[in-house]
mmCIF file of C-alpha atoms and ligand atoms in Angstrom:
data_model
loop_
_atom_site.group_PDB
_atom_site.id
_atom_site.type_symbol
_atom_site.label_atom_id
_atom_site.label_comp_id
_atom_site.label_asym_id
_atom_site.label_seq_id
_atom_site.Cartn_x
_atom_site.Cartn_y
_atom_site.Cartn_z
ATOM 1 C CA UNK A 1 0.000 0.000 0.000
ATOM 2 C CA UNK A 2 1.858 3.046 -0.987
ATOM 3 C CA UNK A 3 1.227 6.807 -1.811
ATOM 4 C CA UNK A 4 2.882 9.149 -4.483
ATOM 5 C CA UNK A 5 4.935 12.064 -2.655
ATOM 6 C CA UNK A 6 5.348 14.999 -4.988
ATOM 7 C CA UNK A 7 5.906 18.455 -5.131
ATOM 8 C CA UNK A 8 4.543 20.942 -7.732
ATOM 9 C CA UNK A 9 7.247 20.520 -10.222
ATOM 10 C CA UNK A 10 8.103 17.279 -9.940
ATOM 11 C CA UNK A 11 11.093 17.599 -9.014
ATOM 12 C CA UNK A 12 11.039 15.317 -5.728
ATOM 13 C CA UNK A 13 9.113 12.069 -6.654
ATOM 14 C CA UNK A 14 8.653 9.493 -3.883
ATOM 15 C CA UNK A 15 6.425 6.570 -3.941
ATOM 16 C CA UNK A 16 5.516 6.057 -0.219
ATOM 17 C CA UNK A 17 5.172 2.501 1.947
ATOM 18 C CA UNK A 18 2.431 3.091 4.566
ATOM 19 C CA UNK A 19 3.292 1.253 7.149
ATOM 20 C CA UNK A 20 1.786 2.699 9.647
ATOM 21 C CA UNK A 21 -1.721 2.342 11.153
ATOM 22 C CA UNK A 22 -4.331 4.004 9.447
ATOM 23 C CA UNK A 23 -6.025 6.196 10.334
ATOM 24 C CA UNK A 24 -2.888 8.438 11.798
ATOM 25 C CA UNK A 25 -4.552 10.164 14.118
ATOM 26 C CA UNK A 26 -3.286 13.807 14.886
ATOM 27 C CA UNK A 27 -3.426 17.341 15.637
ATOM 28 C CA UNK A 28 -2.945 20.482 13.665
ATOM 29 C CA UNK A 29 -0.121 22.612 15.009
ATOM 30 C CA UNK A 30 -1.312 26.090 14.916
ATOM 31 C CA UNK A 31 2.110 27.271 16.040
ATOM 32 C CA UNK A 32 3.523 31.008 14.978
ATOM 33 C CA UNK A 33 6.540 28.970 13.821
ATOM 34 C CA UNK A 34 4.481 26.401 11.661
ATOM 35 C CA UNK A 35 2.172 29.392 10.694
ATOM 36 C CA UNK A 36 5.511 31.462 8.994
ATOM 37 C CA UNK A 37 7.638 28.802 7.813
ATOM 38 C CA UNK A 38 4.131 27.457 5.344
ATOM 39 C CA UNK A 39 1.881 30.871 4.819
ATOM 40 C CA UNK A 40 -0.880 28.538 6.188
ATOM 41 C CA UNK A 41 -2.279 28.406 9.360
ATOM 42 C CA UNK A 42 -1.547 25.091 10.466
ATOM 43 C CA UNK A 43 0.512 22.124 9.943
ATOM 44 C CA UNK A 44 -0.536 18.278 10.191
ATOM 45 C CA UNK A 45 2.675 15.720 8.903
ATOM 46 C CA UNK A 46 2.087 11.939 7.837
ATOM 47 C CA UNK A 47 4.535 9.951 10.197
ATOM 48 C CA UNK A 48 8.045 9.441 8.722
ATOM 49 C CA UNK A 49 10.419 7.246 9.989
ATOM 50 C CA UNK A 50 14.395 7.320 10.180
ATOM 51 C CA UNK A 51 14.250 5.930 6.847
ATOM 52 C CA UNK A 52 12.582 8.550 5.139
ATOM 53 C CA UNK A 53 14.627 11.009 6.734
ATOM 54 C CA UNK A 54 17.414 9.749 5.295
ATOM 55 C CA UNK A 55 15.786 9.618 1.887
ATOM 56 C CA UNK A 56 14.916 13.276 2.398
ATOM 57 C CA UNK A 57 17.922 14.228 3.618
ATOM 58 C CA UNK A 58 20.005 13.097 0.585
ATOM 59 C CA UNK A 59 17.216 14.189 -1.714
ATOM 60 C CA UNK A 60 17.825 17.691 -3.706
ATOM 61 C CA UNK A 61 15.565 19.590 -1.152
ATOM 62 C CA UNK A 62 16.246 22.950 0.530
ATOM 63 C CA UNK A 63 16.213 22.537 4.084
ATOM 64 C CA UNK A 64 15.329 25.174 6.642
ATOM 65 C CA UNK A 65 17.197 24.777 10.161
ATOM 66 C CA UNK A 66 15.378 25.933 13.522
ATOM 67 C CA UNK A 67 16.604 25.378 16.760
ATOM 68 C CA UNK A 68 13.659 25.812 19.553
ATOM 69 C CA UNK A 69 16.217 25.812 22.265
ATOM 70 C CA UNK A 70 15.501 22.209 23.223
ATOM 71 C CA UNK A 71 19.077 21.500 22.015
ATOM 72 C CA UNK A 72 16.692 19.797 19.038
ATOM 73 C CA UNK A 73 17.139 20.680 15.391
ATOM 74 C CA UNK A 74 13.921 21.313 13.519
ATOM 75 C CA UNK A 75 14.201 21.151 9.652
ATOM 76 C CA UNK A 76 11.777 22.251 7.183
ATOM 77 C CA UNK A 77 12.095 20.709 3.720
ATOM 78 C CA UNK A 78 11.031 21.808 0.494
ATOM 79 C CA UNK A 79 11.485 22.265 -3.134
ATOM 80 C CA UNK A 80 14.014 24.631 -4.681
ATOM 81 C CA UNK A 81 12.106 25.344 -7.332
ATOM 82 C CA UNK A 82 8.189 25.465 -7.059
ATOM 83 C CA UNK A 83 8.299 25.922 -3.192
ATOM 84 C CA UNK A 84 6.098 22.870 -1.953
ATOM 85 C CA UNK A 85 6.412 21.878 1.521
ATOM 86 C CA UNK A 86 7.057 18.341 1.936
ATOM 87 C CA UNK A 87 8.624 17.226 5.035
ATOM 88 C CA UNK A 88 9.436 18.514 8.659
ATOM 89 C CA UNK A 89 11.588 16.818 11.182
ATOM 90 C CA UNK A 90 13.303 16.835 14.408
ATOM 91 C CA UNK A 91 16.480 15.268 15.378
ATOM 92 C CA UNK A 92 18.369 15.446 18.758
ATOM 93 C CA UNK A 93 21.942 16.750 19.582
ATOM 94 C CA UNK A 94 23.734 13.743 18.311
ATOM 95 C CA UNK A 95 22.268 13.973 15.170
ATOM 96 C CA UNK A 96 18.964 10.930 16.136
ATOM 97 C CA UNK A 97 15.819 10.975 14.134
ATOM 98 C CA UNK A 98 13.459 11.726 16.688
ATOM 99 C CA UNK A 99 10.163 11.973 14.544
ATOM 100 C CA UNK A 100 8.989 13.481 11.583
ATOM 101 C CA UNK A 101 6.188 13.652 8.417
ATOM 102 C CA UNK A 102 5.375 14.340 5.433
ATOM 103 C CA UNK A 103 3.281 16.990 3.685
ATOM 104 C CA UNK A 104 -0.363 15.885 3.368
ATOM 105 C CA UNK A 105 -0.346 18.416 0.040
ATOM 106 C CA UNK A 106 1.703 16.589 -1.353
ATOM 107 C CA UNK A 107 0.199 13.290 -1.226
ATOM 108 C CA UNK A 108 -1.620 11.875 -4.537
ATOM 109 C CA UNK A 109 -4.669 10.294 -2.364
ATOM 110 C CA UNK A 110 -5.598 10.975 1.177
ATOM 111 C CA UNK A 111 -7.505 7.236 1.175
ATOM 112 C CA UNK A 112 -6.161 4.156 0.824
ATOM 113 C CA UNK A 113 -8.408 0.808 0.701
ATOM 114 C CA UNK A 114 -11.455 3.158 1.640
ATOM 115 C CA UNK A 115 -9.803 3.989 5.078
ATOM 116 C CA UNK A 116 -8.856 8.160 4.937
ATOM 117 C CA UNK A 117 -5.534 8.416 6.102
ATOM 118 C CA UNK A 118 -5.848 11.074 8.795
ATOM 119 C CA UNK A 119 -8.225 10.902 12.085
ATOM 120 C CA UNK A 120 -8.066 14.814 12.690
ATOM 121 C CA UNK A 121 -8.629 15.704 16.787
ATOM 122 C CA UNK A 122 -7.927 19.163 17.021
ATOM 123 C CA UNK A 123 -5.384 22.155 17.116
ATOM 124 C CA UNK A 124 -2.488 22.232 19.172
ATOM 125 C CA UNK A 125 -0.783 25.135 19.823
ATOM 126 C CA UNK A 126 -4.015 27.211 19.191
ATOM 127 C CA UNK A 127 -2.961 29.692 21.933
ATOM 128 C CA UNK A 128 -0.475 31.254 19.601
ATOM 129 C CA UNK A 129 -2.923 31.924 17.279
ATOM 130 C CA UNK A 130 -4.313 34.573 19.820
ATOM 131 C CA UNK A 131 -7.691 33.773 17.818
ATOM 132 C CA UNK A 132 -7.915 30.360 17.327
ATOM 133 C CA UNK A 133 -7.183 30.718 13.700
ATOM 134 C CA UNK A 134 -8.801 27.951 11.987
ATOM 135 C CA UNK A 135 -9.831 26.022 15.166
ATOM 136 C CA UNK A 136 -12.089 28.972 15.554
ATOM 137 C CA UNK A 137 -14.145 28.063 12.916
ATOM 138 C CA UNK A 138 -13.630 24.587 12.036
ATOM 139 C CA UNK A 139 -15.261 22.755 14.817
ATOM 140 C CA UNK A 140 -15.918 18.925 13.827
ATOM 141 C CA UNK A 141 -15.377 16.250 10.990
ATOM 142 C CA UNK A 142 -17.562 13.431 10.774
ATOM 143 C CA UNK A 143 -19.754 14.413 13.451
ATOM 144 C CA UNK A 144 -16.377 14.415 15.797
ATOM 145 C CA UNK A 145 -16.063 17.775 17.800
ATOM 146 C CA UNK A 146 -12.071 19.016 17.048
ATOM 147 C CA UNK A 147 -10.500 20.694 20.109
ATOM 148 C CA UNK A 148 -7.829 23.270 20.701
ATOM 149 C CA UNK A 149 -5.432 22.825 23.160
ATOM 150 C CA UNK A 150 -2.906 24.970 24.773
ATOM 151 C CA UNK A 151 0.294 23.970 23.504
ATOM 152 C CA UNK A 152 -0.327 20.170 23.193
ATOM 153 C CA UNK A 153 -2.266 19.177 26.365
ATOM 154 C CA UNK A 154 -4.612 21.419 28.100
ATOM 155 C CA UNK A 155 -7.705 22.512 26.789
ATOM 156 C CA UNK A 156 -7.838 26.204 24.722
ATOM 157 C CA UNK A 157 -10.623 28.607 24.214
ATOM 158 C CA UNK A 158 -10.158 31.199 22.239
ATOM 159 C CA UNK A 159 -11.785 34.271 23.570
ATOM 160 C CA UNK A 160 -14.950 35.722 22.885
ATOM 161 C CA UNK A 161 -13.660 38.838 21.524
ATOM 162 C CA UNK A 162 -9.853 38.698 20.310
ATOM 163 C CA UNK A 163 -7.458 41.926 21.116
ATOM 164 C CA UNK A 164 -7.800 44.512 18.865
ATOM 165 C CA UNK A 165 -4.764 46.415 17.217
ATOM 166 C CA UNK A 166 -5.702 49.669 15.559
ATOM 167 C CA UNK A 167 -2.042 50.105 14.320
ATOM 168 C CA UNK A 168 -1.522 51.538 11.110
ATOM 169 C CA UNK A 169 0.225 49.223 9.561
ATOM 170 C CA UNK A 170 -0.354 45.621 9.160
ATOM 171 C CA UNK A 171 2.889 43.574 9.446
ATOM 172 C CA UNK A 172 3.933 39.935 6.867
ATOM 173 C CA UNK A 173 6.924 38.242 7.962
ATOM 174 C CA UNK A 174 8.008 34.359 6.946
ATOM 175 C CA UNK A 175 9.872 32.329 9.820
ATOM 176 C CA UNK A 176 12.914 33.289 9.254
ATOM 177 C CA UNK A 177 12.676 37.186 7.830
ATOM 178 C CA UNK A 178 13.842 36.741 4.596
ATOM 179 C CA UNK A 179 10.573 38.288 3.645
ATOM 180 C CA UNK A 180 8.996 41.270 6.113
ATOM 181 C CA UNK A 181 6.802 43.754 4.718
ATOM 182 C CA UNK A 182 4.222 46.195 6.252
ATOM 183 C CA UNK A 183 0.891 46.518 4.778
ATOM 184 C CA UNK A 184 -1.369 49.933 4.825
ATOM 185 C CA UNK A 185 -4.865 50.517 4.866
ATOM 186 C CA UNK A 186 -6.509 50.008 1.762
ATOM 187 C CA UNK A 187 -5.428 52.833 -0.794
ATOM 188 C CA UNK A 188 -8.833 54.266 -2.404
ATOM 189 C CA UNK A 189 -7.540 54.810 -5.716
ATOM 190 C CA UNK A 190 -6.810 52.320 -7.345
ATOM 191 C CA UNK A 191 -7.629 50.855 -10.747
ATOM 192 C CA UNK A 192 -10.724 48.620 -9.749
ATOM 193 C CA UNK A 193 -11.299 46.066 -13.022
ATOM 194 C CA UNK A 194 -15.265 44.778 -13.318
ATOM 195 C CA UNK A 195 -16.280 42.378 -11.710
ATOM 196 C CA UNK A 196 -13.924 42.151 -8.732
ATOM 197 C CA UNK A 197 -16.293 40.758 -6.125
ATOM 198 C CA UNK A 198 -12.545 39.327 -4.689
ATOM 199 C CA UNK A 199 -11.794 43.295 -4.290
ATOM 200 C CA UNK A 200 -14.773 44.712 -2.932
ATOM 201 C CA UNK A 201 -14.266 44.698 1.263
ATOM 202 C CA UNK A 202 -16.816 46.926 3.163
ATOM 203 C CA UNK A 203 -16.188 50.777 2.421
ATOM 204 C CA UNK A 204 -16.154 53.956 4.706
ATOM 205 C CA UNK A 205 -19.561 56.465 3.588
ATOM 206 C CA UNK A 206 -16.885 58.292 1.596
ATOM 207 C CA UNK A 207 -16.192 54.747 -0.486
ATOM 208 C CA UNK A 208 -13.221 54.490 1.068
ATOM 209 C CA UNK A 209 -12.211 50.812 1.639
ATOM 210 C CA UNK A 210 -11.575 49.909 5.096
ATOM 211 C CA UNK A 211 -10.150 46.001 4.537
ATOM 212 C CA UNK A 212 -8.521 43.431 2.044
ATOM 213 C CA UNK A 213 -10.677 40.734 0.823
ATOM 214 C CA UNK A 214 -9.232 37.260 1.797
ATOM 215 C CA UNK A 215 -10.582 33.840 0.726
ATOM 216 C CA UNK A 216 -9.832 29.936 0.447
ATOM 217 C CA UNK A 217 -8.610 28.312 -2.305
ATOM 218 C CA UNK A 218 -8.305 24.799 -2.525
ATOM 219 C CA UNK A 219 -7.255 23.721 -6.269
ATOM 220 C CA UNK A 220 -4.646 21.179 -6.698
ATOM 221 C CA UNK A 221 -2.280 23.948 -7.831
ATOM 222 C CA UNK A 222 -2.572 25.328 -4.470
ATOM 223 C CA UNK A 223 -2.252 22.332 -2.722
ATOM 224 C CA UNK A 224 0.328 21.405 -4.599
ATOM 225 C CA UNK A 225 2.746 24.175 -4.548
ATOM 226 C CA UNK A 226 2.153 24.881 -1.037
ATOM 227 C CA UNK A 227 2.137 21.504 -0.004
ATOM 228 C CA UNK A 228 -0.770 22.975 2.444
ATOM 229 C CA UNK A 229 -2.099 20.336 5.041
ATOM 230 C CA UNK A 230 -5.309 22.328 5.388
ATOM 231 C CA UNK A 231 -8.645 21.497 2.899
ATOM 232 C CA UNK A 232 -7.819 24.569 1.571
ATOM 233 C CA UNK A 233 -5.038 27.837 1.259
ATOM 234 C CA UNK A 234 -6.186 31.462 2.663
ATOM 235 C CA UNK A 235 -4.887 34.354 0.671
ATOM 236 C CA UNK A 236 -5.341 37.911 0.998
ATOM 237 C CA UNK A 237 -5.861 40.010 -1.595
ATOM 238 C CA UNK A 238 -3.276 43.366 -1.269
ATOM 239 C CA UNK A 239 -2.593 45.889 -4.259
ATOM 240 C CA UNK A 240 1.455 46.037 -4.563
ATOM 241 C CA UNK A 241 0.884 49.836 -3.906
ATOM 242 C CA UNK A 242 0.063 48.845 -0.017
ATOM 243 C CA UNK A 243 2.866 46.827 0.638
ATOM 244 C CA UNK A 244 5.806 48.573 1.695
ATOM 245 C CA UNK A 245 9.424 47.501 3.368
ATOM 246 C CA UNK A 246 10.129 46.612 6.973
ATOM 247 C CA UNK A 247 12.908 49.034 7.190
ATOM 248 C CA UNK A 248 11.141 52.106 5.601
ATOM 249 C CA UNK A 249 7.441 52.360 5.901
ATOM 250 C CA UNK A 250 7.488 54.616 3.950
ATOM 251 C CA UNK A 251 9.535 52.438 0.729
ATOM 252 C CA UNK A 252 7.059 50.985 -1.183
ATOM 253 C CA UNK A 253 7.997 47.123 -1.868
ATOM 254 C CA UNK A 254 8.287 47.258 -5.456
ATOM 255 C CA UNK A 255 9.342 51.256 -6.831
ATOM 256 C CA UNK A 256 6.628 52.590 -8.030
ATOM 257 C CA UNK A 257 7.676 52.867 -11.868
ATOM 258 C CA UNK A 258 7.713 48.524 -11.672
ATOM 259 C CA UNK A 259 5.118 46.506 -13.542
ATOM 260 C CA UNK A 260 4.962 43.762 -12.174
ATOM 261 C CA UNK A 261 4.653 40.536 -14.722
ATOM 262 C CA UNK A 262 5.120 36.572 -14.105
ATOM 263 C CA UNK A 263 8.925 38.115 -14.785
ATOM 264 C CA UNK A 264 9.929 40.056 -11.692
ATOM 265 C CA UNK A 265 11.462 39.395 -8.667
ATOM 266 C CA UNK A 266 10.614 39.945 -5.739
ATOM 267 C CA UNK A 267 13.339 40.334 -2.705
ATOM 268 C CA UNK A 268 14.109 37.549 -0.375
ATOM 269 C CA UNK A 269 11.766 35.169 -2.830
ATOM 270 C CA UNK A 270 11.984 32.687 -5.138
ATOM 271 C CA UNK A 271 9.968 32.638 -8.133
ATOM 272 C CA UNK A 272 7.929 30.048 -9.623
ATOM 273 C CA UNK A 273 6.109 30.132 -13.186
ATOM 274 C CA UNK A 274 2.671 27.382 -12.185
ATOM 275 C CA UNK A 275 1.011 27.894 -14.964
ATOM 276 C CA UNK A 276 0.482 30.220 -17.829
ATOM 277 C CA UNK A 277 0.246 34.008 -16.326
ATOM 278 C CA UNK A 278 0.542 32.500 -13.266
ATOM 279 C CA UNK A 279 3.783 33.217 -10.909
ATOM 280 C CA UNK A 280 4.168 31.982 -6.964
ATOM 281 C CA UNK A 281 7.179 33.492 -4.869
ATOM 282 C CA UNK A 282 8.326 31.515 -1.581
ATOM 283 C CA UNK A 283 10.866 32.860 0.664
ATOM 284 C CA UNK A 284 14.423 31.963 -0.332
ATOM 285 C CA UNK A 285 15.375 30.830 2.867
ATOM 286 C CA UNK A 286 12.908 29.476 4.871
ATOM 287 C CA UNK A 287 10.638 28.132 1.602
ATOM 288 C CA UNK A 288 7.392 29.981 3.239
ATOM 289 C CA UNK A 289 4.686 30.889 1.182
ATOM 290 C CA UNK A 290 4.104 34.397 0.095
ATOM 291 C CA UNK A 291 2.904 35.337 -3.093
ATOM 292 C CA UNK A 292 0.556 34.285 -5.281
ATOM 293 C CA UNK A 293 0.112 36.355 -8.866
ATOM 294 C CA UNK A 294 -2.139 36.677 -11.810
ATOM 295 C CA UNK A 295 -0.885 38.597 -14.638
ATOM 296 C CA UNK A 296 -4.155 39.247 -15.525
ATOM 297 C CA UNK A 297 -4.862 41.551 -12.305
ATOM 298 C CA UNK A 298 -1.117 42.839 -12.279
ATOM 299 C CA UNK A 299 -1.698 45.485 -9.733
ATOM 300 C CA UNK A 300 -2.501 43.657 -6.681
ATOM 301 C CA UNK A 301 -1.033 40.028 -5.135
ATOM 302 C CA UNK A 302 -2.742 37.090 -2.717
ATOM 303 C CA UNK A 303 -0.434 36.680 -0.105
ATOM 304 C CA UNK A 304 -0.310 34.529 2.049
ATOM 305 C CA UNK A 305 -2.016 34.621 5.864
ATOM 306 C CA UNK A 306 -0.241 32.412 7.226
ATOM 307 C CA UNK A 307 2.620 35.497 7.419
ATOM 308 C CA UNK A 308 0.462 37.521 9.831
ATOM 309 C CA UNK A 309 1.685 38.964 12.936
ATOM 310 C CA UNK A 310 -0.905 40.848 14.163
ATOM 311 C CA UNK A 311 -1.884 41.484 18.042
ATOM 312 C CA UNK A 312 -5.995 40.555 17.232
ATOM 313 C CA UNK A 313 -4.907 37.191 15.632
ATOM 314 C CA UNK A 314 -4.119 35.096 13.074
ATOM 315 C CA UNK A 315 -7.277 35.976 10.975
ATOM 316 C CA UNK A 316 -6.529 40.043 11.656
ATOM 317 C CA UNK A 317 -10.430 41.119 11.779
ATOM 318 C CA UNK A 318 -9.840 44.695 11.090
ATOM 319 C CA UNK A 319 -7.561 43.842 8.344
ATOM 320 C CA UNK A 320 -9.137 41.279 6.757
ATOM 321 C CA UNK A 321 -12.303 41.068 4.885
ATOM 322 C CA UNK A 322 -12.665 37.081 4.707
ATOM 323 C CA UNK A 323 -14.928 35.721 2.082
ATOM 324 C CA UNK A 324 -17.411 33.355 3.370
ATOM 325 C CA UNK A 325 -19.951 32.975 -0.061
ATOM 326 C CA UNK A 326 -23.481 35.071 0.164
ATOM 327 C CA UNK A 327 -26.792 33.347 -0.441
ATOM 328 C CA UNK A 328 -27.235 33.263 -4.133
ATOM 329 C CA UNK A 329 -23.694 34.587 -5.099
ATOM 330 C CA UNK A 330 -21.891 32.699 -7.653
ATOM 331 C CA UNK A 331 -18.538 32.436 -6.215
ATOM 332 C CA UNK A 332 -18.962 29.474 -3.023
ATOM 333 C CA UNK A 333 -17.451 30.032 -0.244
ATOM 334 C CA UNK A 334 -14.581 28.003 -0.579
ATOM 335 C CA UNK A 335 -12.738 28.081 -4.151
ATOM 336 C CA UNK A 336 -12.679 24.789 -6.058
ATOM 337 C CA UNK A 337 -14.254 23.563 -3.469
ATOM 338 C CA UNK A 338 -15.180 20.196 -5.469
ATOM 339 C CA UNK A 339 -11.809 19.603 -6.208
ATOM 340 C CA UNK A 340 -11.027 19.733 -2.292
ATOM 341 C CA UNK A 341 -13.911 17.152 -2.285
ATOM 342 C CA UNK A 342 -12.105 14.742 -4.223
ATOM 343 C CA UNK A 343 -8.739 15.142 -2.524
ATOM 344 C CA UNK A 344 -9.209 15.324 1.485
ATOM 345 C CA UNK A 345 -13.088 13.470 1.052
ATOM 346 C CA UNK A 346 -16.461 14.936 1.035
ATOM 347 C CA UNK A 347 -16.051 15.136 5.530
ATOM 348 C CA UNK A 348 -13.549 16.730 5.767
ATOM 349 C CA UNK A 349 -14.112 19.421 3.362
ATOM 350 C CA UNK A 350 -17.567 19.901 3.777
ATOM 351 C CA UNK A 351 -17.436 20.537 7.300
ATOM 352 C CA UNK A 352 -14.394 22.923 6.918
ATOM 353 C CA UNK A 353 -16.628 24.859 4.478
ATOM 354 C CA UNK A 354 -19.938 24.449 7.134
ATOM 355 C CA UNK A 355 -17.574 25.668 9.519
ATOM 356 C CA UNK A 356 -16.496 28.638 7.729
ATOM 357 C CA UNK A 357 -19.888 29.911 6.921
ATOM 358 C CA UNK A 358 -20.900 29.366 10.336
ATOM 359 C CA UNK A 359 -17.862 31.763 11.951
ATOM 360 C CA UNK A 360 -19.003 34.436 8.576
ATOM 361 C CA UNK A 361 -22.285 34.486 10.403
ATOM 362 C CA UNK A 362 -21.228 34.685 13.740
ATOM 363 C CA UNK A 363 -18.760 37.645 13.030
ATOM 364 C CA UNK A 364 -20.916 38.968 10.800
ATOM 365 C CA UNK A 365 -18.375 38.630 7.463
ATOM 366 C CA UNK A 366 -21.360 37.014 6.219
ATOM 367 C CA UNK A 367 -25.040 38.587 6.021
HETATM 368 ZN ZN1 ZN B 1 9.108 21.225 -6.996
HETATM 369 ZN ZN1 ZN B 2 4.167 24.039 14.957
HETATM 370 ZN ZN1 ZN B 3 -5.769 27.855 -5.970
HETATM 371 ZN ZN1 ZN B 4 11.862 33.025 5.185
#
């Protein structure tokens, strides 16, 4: 019994053994580290064992080195060239495997003989979230209640009403800094194309928009290139004109005089070409998510929210406009929704999408 391991390129091909028992059951780490080193907002590896880390290891990877002060080494792997995150592991002073997984995104199939591969209980870590992040709205599969917990043990709530930061400037960093920008308000003039329902976040009485839309995407490019563990990738939508440098606030990002095409670089990023128009930019360094860009729309960028640091949370409320569908309205709340279907399984996804409409109601994103 085996699934195919692969990144977006292709580049790293592995077919995988599962030896393991089925369902592996797990938690999502919500942790800020997790959160900046993917652009997602949470993290759930398929065991690995010593083997695979060796296989990894010797592969042409990048590999990201943290050390959380346990006198552990945590290291991040992923692809060079199209960004994908496909394993994570930890291994002690003297150089031991002590555990490790793969990248559920980059899996082929999350079932195997009708069993799903995952038994999803929760969120650890949640508390660094400050808001629960996606434990705050995605609150059972199958009928079975997910739970946050406080690092990886105690019980988490997230609180009623998450701290509110009325700074002016919203701040985007990966793990390791590579990439660090700061984000202003919403600039009012700017070169709206028709429709842009993904552009049109609730306005001050002088039309003045107050947030940036944001929205889940779960296509298998997505998946893929992210390697995302989640049903589904959130990206916020942020004209290039609002996103200026962590040194200068004042700097924009890109000088002004730069179109931006599928061509250009971006600092501290790698670039990579996904399809036809379409360019994705990971940090350098750390192979976080950051950018994803249509050609077509060539003034603004989804980024990615998993490179939040705000004080009110990982889901930024006054920043953030999130997308959860509207009765009637063509675009669903979830994008590509069916193909999420046929990857993760119609229980998963479908109560990650319940979920999310749910929290759009109850925080009133969603009338
Ligand atoms: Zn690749
Ligand atoms: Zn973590
Ligand atoms: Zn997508
Ligand atoms: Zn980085």
């Amino acid at each position: 019994m085996s699934v195919k391991v692969a990144c977006h390129c292709g580049a790293f091909k592995h077919d995988l053994e599962i030896t393991t028992d089925i369902p592996h059951e797990d938690t999502f780490c919500c942790c800020d580290s997790c959160r900046r080193r993917t652009g997602q907002l949470g993290l759930f590896p398929f065991p690995a064992s010593a083997s695979d880390s060796e296989l990894v290891t010797k592969s042409s990877l990048k590999r990201y080195d943290t050390q959380p002060g346990t006198g552990n080494t945590v290291s991040s792997f992923y692809c060079g060239q199209c960004g994908s995150k496909v394993f994570i592991q930890t291994v002690g002073p003297d150089q031991e495997f002590k555990g490790g997984g793969w990248m559920l995104g980059c899996f082929d199939k999350m079932e195997l003989n009708d069993k799903c591969l995952i038994d999803i209980h929760g969120f650890s870590f949640a508390d660094e979230t400050i808001d629960g992040g996606a434990a705050a709205f995605w609150t059972q599969v199958n009928g079975k209640p997910l739970k946050s917990y406080v690092g990886c043990e105690a019980e988490w709530k997230a609180p009623a009403e998450a701290g509110r930061d009325d700074s002016e400037y919203l701040n985007l960093h990966c793990r390791c800094g590579g990439f660090d920008v700061h984000v202003s308000r919403p600039n009012p003039e700017l070169p709206l194309p028709k429709p842009c329902w993904w552009y049109l976040p609730p306005k001050t009485e002088a039309g003045i928009p107050q947030r940036y839309m944001a929205s889940w995407c779960a296509c298998k490019d997505c998946r893929g290139a992210t390697g995302s563990c989640l049903p589904a990738h959130p990206w916020v939508q942020i004209p290039f004109v609002d996103i200026h440098t962590a040194t200068s606030k004042d700097a924009p990002l890109l000088p002004a005089e730069t179109k931006m095409t599928t061509k250009t670089d971006l600092p501290g990023c790698t670039r990579y070409e996904s399809s036809k128009g379409i360019a994705r930019y990971f940090c350098s360094t750390c192979g976080a998510t950051v950018l994803y860009f249509d050609a077509d729309r060539d003034f603004i960028g989804a980024w990615a929210v998993g490179l939040i640091d705000s004080k009110e949370g990982s889901l930024a409320p006054s920043w953030l406009f999130w997308w959860t569908g509207r009765d009637g309205h063509p675009n669903p709340p979830i994008h590509c929704k069916e193909t999420g279907d046929a990857f993760w399984g119609k229980g998963i996804m479908s109560d990650f999408e319940s979920g999310w409409i749910e929290w759009g109601k109850k925080v009133g994103q969603r009338t």
